[in-house]
Coordinates of C-alpha atoms and ligand atoms in Angstrom, one line a residue:
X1 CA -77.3 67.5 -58.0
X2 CA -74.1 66.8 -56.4
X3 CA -70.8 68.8 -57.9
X4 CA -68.4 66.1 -57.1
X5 CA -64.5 66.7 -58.6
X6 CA -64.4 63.9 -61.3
X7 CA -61.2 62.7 -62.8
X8 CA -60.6 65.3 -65.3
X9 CA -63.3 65.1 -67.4
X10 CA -64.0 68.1 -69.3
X11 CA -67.9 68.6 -70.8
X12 CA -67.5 71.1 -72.9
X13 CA -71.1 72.9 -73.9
X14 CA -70.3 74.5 -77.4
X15 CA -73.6 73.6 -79.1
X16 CA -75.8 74.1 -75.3
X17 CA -74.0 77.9 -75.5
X18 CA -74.0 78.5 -79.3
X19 CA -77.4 77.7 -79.8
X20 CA -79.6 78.5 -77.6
X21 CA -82.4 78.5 -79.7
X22 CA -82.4 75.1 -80.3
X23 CA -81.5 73.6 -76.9
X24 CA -83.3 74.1 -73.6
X25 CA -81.0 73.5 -70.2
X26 CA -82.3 69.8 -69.0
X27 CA -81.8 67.4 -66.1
X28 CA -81.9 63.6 -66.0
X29 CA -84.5 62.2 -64.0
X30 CA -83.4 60.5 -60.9
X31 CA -83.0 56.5 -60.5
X32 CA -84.1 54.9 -58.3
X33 CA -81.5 52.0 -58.6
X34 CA -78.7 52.1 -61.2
X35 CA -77.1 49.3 -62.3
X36 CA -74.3 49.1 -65.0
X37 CA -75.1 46.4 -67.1
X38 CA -72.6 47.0 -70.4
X39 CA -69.5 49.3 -70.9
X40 CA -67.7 49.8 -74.0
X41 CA -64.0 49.9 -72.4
X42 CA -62.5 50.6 -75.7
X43 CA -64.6 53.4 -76.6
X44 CA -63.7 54.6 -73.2
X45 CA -60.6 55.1 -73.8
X46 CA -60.9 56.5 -76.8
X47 CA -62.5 59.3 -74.8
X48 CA -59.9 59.4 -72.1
X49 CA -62.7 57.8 -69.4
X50 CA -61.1 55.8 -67.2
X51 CA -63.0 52.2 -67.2
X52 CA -62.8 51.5 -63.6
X53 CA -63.9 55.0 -62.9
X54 CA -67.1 54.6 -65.2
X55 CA -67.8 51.3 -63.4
X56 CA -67.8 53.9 -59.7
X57 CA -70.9 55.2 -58.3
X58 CA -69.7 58.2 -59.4
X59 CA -69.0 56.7 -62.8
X60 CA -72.3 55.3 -63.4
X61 CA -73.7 59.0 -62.4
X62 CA -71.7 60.5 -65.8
X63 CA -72.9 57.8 -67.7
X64 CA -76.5 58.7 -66.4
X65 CA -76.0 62.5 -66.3
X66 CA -76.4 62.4 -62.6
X67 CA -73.1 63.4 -61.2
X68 CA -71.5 66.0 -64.3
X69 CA -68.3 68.2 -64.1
X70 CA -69.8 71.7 -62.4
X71 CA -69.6 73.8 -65.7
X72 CA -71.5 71.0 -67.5
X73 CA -74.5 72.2 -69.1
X74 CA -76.7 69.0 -70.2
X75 CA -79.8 70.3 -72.7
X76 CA -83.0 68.7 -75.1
X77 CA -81.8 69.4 -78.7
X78 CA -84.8 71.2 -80.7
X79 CA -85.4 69.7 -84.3
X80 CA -88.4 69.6 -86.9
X81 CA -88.4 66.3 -88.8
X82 CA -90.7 64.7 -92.1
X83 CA -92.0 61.7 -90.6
X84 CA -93.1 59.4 -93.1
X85 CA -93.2 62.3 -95.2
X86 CA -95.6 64.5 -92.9
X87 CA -93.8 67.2 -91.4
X88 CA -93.8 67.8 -87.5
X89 CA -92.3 71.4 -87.0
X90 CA -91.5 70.5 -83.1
X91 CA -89.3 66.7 -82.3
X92 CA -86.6 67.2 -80.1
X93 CA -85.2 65.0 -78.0
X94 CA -88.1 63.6 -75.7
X95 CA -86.3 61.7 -73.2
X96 CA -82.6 62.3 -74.5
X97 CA -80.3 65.0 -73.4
X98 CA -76.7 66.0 -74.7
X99 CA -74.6 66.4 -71.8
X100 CA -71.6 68.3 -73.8
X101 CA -69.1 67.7 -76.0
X102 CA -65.9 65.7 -75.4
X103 CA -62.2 65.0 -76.9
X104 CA -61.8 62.0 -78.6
X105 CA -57.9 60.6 -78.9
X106 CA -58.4 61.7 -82.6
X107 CA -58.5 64.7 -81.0
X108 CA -62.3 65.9 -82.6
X109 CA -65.1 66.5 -80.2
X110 CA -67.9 63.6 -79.6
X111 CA -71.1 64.4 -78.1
X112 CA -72.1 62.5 -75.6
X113 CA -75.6 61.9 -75.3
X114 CA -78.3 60.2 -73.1
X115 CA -81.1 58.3 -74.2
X116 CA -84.1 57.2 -71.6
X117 CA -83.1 60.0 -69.3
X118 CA -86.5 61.0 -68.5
X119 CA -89.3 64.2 -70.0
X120 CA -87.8 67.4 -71.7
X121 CA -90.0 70.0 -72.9
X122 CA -90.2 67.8 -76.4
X123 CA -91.6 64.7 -74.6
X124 CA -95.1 65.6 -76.0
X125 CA -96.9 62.5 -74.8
X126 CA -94.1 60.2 -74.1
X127 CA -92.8 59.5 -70.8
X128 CA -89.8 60.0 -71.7
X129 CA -87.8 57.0 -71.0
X130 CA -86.7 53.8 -72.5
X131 CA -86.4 49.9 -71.4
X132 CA -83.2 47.7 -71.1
X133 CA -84.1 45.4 -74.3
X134 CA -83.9 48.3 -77.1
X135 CA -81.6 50.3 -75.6
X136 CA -79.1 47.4 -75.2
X137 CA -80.3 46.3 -79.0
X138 CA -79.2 50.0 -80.1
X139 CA -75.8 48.8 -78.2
X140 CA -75.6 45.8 -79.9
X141 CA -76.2 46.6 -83.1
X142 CA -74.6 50.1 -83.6
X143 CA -71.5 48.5 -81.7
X144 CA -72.2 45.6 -84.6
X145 CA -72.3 48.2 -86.9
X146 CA -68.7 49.8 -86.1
X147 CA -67.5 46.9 -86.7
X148 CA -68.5 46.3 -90.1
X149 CA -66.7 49.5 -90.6
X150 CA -70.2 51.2 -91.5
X151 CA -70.2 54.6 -90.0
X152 CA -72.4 55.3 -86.9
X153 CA -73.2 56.7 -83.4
X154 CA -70.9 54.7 -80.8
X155 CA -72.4 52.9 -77.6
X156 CA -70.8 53.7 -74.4
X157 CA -72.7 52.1 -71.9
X158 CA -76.3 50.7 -71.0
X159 CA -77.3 51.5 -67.5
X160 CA -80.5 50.1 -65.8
X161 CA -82.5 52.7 -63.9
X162 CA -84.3 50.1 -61.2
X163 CA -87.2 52.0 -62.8
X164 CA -90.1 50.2 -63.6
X165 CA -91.7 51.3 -67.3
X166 CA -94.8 50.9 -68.6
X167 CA -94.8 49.6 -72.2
X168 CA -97.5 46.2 -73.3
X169 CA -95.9 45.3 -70.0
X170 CA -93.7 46.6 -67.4
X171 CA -90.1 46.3 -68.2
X172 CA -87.3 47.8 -66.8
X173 CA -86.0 50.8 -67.8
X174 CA -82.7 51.7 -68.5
X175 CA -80.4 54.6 -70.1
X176 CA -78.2 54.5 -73.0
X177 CA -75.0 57.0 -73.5
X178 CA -74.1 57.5 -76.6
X179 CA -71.9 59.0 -78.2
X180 CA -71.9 60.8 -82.0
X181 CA -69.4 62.9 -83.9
X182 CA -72.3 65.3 -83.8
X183 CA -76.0 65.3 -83.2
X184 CA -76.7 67.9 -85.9
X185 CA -79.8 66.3 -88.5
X186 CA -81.3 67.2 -91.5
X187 CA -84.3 67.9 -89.0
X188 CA -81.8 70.5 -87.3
X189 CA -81.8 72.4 -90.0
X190 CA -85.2 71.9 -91.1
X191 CA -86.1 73.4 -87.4
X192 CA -83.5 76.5 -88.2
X193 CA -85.1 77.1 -91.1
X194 CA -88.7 77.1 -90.2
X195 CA -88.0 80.0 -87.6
X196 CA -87.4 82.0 -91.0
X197 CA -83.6 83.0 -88.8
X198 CA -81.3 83.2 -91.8
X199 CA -78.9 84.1 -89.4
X200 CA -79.4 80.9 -87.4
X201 CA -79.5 78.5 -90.3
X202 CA -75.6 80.0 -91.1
X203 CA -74.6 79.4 -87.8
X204 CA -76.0 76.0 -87.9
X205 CA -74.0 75.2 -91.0
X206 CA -70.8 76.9 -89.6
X207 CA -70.9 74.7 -86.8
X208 CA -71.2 71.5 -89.5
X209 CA -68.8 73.1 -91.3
X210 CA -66.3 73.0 -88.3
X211 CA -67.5 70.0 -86.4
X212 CA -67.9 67.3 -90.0
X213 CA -66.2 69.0 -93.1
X214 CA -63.3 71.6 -92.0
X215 CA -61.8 71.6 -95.7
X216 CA -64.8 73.5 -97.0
X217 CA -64.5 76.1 -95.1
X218 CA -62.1 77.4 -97.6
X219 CA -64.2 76.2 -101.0
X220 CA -65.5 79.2 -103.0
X221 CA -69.1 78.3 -101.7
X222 CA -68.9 76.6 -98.2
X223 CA -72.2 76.1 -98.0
X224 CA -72.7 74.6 -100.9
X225 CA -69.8 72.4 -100.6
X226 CA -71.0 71.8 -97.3
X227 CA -74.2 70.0 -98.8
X228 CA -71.9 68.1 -101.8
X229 CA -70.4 67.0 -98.4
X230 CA -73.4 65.8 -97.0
X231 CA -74.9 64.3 -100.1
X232 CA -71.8 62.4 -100.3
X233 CA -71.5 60.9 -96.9
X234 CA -74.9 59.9 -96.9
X235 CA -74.5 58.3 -100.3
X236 CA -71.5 56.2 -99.2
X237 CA -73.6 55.1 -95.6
X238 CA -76.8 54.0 -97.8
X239 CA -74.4 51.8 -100.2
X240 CA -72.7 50.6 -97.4
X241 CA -76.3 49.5 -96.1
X242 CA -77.4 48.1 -98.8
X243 CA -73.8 46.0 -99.0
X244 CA -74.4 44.8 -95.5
X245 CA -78.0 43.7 -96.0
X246 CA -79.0 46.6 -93.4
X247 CA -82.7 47.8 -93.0
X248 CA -82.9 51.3 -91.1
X249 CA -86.4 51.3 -90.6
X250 CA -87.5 55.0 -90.0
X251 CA -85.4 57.0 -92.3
X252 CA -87.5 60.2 -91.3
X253 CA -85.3 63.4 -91.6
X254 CA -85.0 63.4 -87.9
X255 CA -83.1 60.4 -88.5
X256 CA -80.3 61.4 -90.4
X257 CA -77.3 62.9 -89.8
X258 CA -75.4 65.8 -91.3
X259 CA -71.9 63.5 -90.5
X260 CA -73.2 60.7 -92.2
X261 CA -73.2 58.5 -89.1
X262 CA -75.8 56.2 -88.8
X263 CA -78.2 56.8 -86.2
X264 CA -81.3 55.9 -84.1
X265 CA -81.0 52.2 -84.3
X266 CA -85.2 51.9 -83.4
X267 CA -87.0 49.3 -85.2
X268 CA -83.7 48.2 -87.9
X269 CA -83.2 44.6 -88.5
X270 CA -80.5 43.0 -90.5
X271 CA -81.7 41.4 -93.6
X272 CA -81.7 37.3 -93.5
X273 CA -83.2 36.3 -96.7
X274 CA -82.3 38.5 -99.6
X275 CA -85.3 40.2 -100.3
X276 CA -85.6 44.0 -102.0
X277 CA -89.0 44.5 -100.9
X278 CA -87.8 43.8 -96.6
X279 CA -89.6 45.6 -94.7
X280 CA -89.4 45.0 -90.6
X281 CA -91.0 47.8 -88.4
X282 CA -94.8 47.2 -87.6
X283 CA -95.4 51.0 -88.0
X284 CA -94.2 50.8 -91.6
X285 CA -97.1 49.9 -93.4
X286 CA -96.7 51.1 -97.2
X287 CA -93.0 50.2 -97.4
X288 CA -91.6 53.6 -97.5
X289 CA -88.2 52.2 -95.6
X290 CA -88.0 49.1 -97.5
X291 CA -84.5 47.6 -98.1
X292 CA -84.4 49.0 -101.3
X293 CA -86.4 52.1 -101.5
X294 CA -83.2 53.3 -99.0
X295 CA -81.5 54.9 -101.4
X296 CA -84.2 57.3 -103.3
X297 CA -85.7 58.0 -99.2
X298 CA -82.1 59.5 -98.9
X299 CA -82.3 61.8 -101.3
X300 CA -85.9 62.5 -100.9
X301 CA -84.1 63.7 -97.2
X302 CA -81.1 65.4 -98.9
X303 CA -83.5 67.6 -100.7
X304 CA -85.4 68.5 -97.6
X305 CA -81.7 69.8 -96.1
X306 CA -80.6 71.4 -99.5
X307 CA -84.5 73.7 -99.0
X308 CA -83.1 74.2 -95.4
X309 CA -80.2 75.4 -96.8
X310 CA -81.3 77.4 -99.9
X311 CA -80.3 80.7 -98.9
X312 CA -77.4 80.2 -97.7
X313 CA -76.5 78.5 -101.5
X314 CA -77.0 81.5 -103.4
X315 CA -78.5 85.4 -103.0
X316 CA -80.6 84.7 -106.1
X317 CA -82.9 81.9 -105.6
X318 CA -83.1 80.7 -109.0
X319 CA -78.9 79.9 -109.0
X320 CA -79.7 78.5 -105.5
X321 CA -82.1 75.8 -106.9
X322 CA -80.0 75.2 -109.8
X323 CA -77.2 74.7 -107.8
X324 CA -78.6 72.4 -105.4
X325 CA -79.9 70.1 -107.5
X326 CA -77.5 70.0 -109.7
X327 CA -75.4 69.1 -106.0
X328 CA -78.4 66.5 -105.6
X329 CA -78.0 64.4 -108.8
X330 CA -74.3 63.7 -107.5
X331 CA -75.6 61.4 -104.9
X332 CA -77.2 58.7 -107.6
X333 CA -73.8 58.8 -109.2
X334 CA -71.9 58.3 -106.1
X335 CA -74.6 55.6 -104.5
X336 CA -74.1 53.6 -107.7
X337 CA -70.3 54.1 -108.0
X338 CA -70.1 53.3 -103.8
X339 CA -72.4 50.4 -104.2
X340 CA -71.2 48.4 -107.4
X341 CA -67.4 48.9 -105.9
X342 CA -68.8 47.3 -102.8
X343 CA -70.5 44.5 -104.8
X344 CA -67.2 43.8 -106.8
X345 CA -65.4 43.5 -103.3
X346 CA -67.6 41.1 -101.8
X347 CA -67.8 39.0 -105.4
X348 CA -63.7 38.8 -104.9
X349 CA -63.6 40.8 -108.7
X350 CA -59.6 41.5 -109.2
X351 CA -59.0 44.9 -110.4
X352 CA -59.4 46.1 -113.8
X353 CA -62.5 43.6 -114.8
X354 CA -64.6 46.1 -116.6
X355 CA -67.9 46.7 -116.0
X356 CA -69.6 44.5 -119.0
X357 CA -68.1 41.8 -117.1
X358 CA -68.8 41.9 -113.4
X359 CA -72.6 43.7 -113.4
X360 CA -74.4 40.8 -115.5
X361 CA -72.7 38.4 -112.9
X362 CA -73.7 40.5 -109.9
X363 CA -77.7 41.0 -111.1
X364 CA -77.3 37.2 -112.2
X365 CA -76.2 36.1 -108.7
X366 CA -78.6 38.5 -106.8
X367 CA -82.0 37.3 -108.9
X368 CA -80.9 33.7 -108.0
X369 CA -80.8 34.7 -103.9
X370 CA -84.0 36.7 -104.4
X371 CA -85.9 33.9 -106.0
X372 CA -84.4 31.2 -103.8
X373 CA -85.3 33.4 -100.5
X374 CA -81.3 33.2 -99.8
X375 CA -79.7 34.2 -96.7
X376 CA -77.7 37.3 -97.7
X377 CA -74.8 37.2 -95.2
X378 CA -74.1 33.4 -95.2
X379 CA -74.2 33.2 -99.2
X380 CA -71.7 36.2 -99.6
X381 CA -68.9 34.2 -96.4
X382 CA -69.8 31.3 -98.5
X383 CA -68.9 32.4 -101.7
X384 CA -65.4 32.8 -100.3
X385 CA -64.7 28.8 -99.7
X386 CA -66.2 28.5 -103.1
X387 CA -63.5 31.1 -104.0
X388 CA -61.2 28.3 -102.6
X389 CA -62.5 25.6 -104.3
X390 CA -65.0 24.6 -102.2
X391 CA -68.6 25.4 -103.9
X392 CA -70.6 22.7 -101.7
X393 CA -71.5 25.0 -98.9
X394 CA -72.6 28.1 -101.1
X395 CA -74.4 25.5 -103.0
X396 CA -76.3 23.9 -100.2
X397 CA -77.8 27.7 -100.1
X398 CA -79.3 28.3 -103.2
X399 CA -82.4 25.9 -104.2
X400 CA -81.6 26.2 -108.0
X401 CA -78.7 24.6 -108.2
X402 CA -77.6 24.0 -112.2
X403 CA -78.2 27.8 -112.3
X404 CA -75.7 27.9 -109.1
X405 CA -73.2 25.8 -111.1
X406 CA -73.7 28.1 -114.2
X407 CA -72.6 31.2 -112.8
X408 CA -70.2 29.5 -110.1
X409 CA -68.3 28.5 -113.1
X410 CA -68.3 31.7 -115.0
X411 CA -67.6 33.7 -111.3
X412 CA -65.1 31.4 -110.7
X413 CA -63.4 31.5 -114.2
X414 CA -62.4 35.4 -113.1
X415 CA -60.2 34.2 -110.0
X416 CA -61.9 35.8 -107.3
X417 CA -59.6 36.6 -104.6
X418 CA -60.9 34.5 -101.5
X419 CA -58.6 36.1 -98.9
X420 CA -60.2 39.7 -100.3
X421 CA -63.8 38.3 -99.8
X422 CA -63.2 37.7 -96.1
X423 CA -62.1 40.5 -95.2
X424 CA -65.4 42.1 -96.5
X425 CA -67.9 39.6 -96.3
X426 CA -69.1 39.2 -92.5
X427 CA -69.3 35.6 -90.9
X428 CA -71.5 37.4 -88.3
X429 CA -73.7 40.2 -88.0
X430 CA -76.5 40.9 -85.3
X431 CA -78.6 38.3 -86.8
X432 CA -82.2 39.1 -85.6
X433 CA -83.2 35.6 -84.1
X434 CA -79.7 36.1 -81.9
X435 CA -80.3 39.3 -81.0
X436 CA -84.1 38.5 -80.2
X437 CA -82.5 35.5 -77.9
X438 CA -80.1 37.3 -75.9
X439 CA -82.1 40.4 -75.3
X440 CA -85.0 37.9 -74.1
X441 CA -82.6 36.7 -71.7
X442 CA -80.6 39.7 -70.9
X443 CA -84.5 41.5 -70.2
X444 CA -84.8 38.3 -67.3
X445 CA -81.2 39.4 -66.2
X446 CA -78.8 37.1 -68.0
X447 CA -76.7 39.1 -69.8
X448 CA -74.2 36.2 -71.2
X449 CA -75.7 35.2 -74.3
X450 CA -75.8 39.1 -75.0
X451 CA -71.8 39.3 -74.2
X452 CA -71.0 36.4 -76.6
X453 CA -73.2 37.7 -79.4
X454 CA -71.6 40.9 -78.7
X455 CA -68.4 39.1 -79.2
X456 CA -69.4 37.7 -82.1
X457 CA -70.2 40.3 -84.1
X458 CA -68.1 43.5 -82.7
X459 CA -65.0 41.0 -84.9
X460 CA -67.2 40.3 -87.9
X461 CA -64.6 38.8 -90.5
X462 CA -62.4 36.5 -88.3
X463 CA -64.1 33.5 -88.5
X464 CA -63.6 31.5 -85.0
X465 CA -64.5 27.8 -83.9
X466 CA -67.1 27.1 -81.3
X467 CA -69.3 29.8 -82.9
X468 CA -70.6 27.9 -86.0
X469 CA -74.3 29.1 -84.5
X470 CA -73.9 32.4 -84.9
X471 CA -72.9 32.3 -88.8
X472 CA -76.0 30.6 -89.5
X473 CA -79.1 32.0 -90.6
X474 CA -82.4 31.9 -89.1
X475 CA -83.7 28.5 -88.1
X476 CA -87.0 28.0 -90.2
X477 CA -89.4 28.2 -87.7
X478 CA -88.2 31.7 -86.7
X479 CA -90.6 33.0 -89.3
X480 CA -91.2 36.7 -90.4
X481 CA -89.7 39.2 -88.0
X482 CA -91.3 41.9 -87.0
X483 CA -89.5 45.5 -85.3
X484 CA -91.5 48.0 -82.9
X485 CA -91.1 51.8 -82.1
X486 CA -92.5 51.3 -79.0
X487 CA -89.3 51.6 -77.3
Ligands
AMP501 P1 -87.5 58.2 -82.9 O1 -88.5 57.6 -83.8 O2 -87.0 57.3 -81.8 O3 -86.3 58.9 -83.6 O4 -88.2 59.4 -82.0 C1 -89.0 60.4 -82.7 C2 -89.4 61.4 -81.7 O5 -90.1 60.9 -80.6 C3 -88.2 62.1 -81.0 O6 -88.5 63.5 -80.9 C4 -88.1 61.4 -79.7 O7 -87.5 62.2 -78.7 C5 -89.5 61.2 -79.3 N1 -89.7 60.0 -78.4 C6 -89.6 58.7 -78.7 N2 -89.9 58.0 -77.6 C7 -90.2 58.8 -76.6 C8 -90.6 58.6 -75.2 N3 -90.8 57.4 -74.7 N4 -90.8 59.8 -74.5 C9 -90.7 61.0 -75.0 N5 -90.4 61.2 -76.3 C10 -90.1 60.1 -77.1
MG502 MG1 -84.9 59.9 -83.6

């Protein structure tokens, strides 16, 4: 490893030193050949990283964790995890490392964090590395996500290792850096906890505390306000989901965060026909991270955090169960409230409409797209020119149309508020024959069709000419998609 003097960039390796329990001091693999194939400029300077510098030699080896600031300390985060409901005592990150923490211009730390970077300790039988198509999907679509204004691990850059990996083929490999608010999961504490360290699991949530929810500090219970906190973050992500038409995929506790970012974009899709039952990822064979079971896997997770946390909630353990479930039933409340707020706002509903009004036209609109196997995104952009007067292409959509006309006319009878519509209802998202196309050629080493999808959908709502493809849904011959783990 060389110590080279990089442009004041400052590592910092709170959680590495704070808990070293749960992290164990790593090293990226070498490359043999690295090549930068996408950098998030903006990002970049969000972080203070110079763009031209990341694009260096020696920039490419901080994106890769191959050239880091001399006090760096890069480790494998330890976590536990339920996956699919079974619970695995020992995850940890595999082939991803944490290289350290750094200032964002918000002026909050952001971990910045490899993926692909070769075996840790946790790598069990993996090999510990990743390939340029889902690690440039995980780009793409968290990047995709941002933009949405969904909250979610950021996407600083996709490097390609010149490494050769063995998958159903051999592709090439690459690394991803990302960067969170915090890598802390439900599994993090579910790992604390298991090691019976009382005294860890506090720490654990102190460091939340600080990193994701600084006002509770000074509630009467911070723990327990801590986990309200939670519960409510992760209440407004899943409704923000479900608005979007997103499908996570592998909602295991590992999965989800204590910030409420998004994170782990493996086998997600986003939804193209409206269809509660979706379900993408080939290892997902009962459903259990079906589009809508999203919500109830959530808090099935939440309660797995608020047992991680129980007792730190109260000294007596029957107050500590009371209280956290009592915390837990806030997040159907908040899901709903988050969710049928959402719904009003993509429907155009003004203000002050009660509820007796709006839901029956909501349900009413949503049984019509499940029966008609409607495209979610393009109905909802749609609905705003009908907004404007013009129903035909809405109604092009939906096969039933004298139902259509029934509730257009009703919908319509409300003045919607077009202009509000757009500015909700995406004209593109990473729709999954796109993505499919320009990863396919990006994999072969044509990376345009990937930079003007990216284009696309990192500036969702502002509807341009010349990209009339990429608001339309799947072509019909695209047939059912399916999402691997495998990556
Ligand atoms: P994920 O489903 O991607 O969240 O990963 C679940 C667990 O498997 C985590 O502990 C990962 O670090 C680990 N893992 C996934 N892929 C690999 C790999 N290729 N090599 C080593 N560990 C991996
Ligand atoms: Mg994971």
């Amino acid at each position: 490893m060389d110590a080279v003097s990089l442009p004041a960039v400052t590592l910092s390796g709170h959680f590495a030193r704070d808990f070293p329990e749960m992290a164990i001091a790593w090293r990226a693999e070498d490359m043999p050949d690295p090549r930068l194939l996408v950098l998030n400029e903006p990002l970049a300077t969000e972080l203070g990283l110079d763009a031209d510098f990341l694009r260096s030699a020696e920039g490419m080896g901080l994106l890769t964790g191959h050239r880091l600031p001399v006090d760096a300390t890069p480790v494998a985060q330890a976590y536990a995890g339920h996956q699919f409901g079974w619970y695995a005592h020992r995850l940890g990150d595999g082939r991803a490392l944490l290289l350290g923490e750094i200032t964002h211009a918000d002026g909050m730390p952001r971990d910045v964090h490899l993926k692909g970077s070769g075996r840790t300790p946790f790598a069990r039988g993996g090999d510990g590395l990743a390939v340029v198509g889902p690690m440039l999907r995980e780009y793409l679509i968290s990047e995709g996500m941002h933009a949405l204004g969904v909250a979610t691990t950021r996407s600083l850059a996709v490097v390609a290792t010149g490494r050769p990996v063995q998958r159903d083929t051999v592709l090439p490999g690459a690394v991803l850096t990302r960067v969170a608010t915090s890598h802390v999961r439900v599994g993090s504490f579910q790992y604390a906890a298991a090691r019976g360290d009382v005294g860890l699991v506090r720490r654990l949530a102190d460091y939340a505390i600080t990193r994701h929810y600084p006002a509770t500090e000074r509630a009467e219970n911070p723990y327990l306000a801590l986990f309200r906190s939670v519960v409510g973050a992760q209440a407004s992500l899943v409704a923000r989901w479900m608005l979007v038409g997103f499908v996570h995929g592998v909602m295991n506790t590992d999965n989800m965060t204590i910030s409420g970012e998004t994170i782990d974009y493996g086998p997600c899709a986003f939804m193209d026909a409206f269809d509660p039952a979706a379900v993408y990822s080939s290892i997902d064979e009962t459903g259990r991270y079906a589009y809508r079971n999203q919500p109830v896997v959530a808090e099935w997770n939440l309660a797995r955090l608020a047992e991680s946390l129980m007792p730190l909630l109260h000294e007596d353990q029957e107050t500590a169960i009371q209280l956290a479930v009592e915390s837990l039933d806030d997040f159907r409340q908040q899901y709903s409230a988050d969710w049928a707020a959402g719904m009003n706002r993509k429907l155009g509903f003004r203000p002050g409409l009660g509820d007796e009004v709006t839901s029956p036209l909501v349900e009413e609109l949503l049984t019509l797209l499940r029966q008609g196997h409607v495209d979610y995104t393009s109905i909802f952009r749609s609905l705003g020119k009908a907004a404007r007067g013009r129903p035909e292409p809405a109604r092009q959509l939906i096969p039933d149309r004298t139902a259509f006309d029934d509730w257009a006319g009703r919908w319509r009878a409300l003045n919607p508020d077009a202009d509000a519509m757009d500015r909700v209802n995406p004209a593109y998202i990473p729709r999954n024959h796109l993505v499919e196309e320009a990863l396919a050629a990006a994999t072969g080493g044509d990376l345009e069709p990937l930079f003007r999808l990216m284009d696309a959908v990192t500036d969702p709502y502002n509807e341009r000419p010349g990209l009339e493809r990429y608001a339309m849904g799947a072509p019909d011959d695209f047939g059912a998609y399916r999402t691997f783990c495998g990556t």
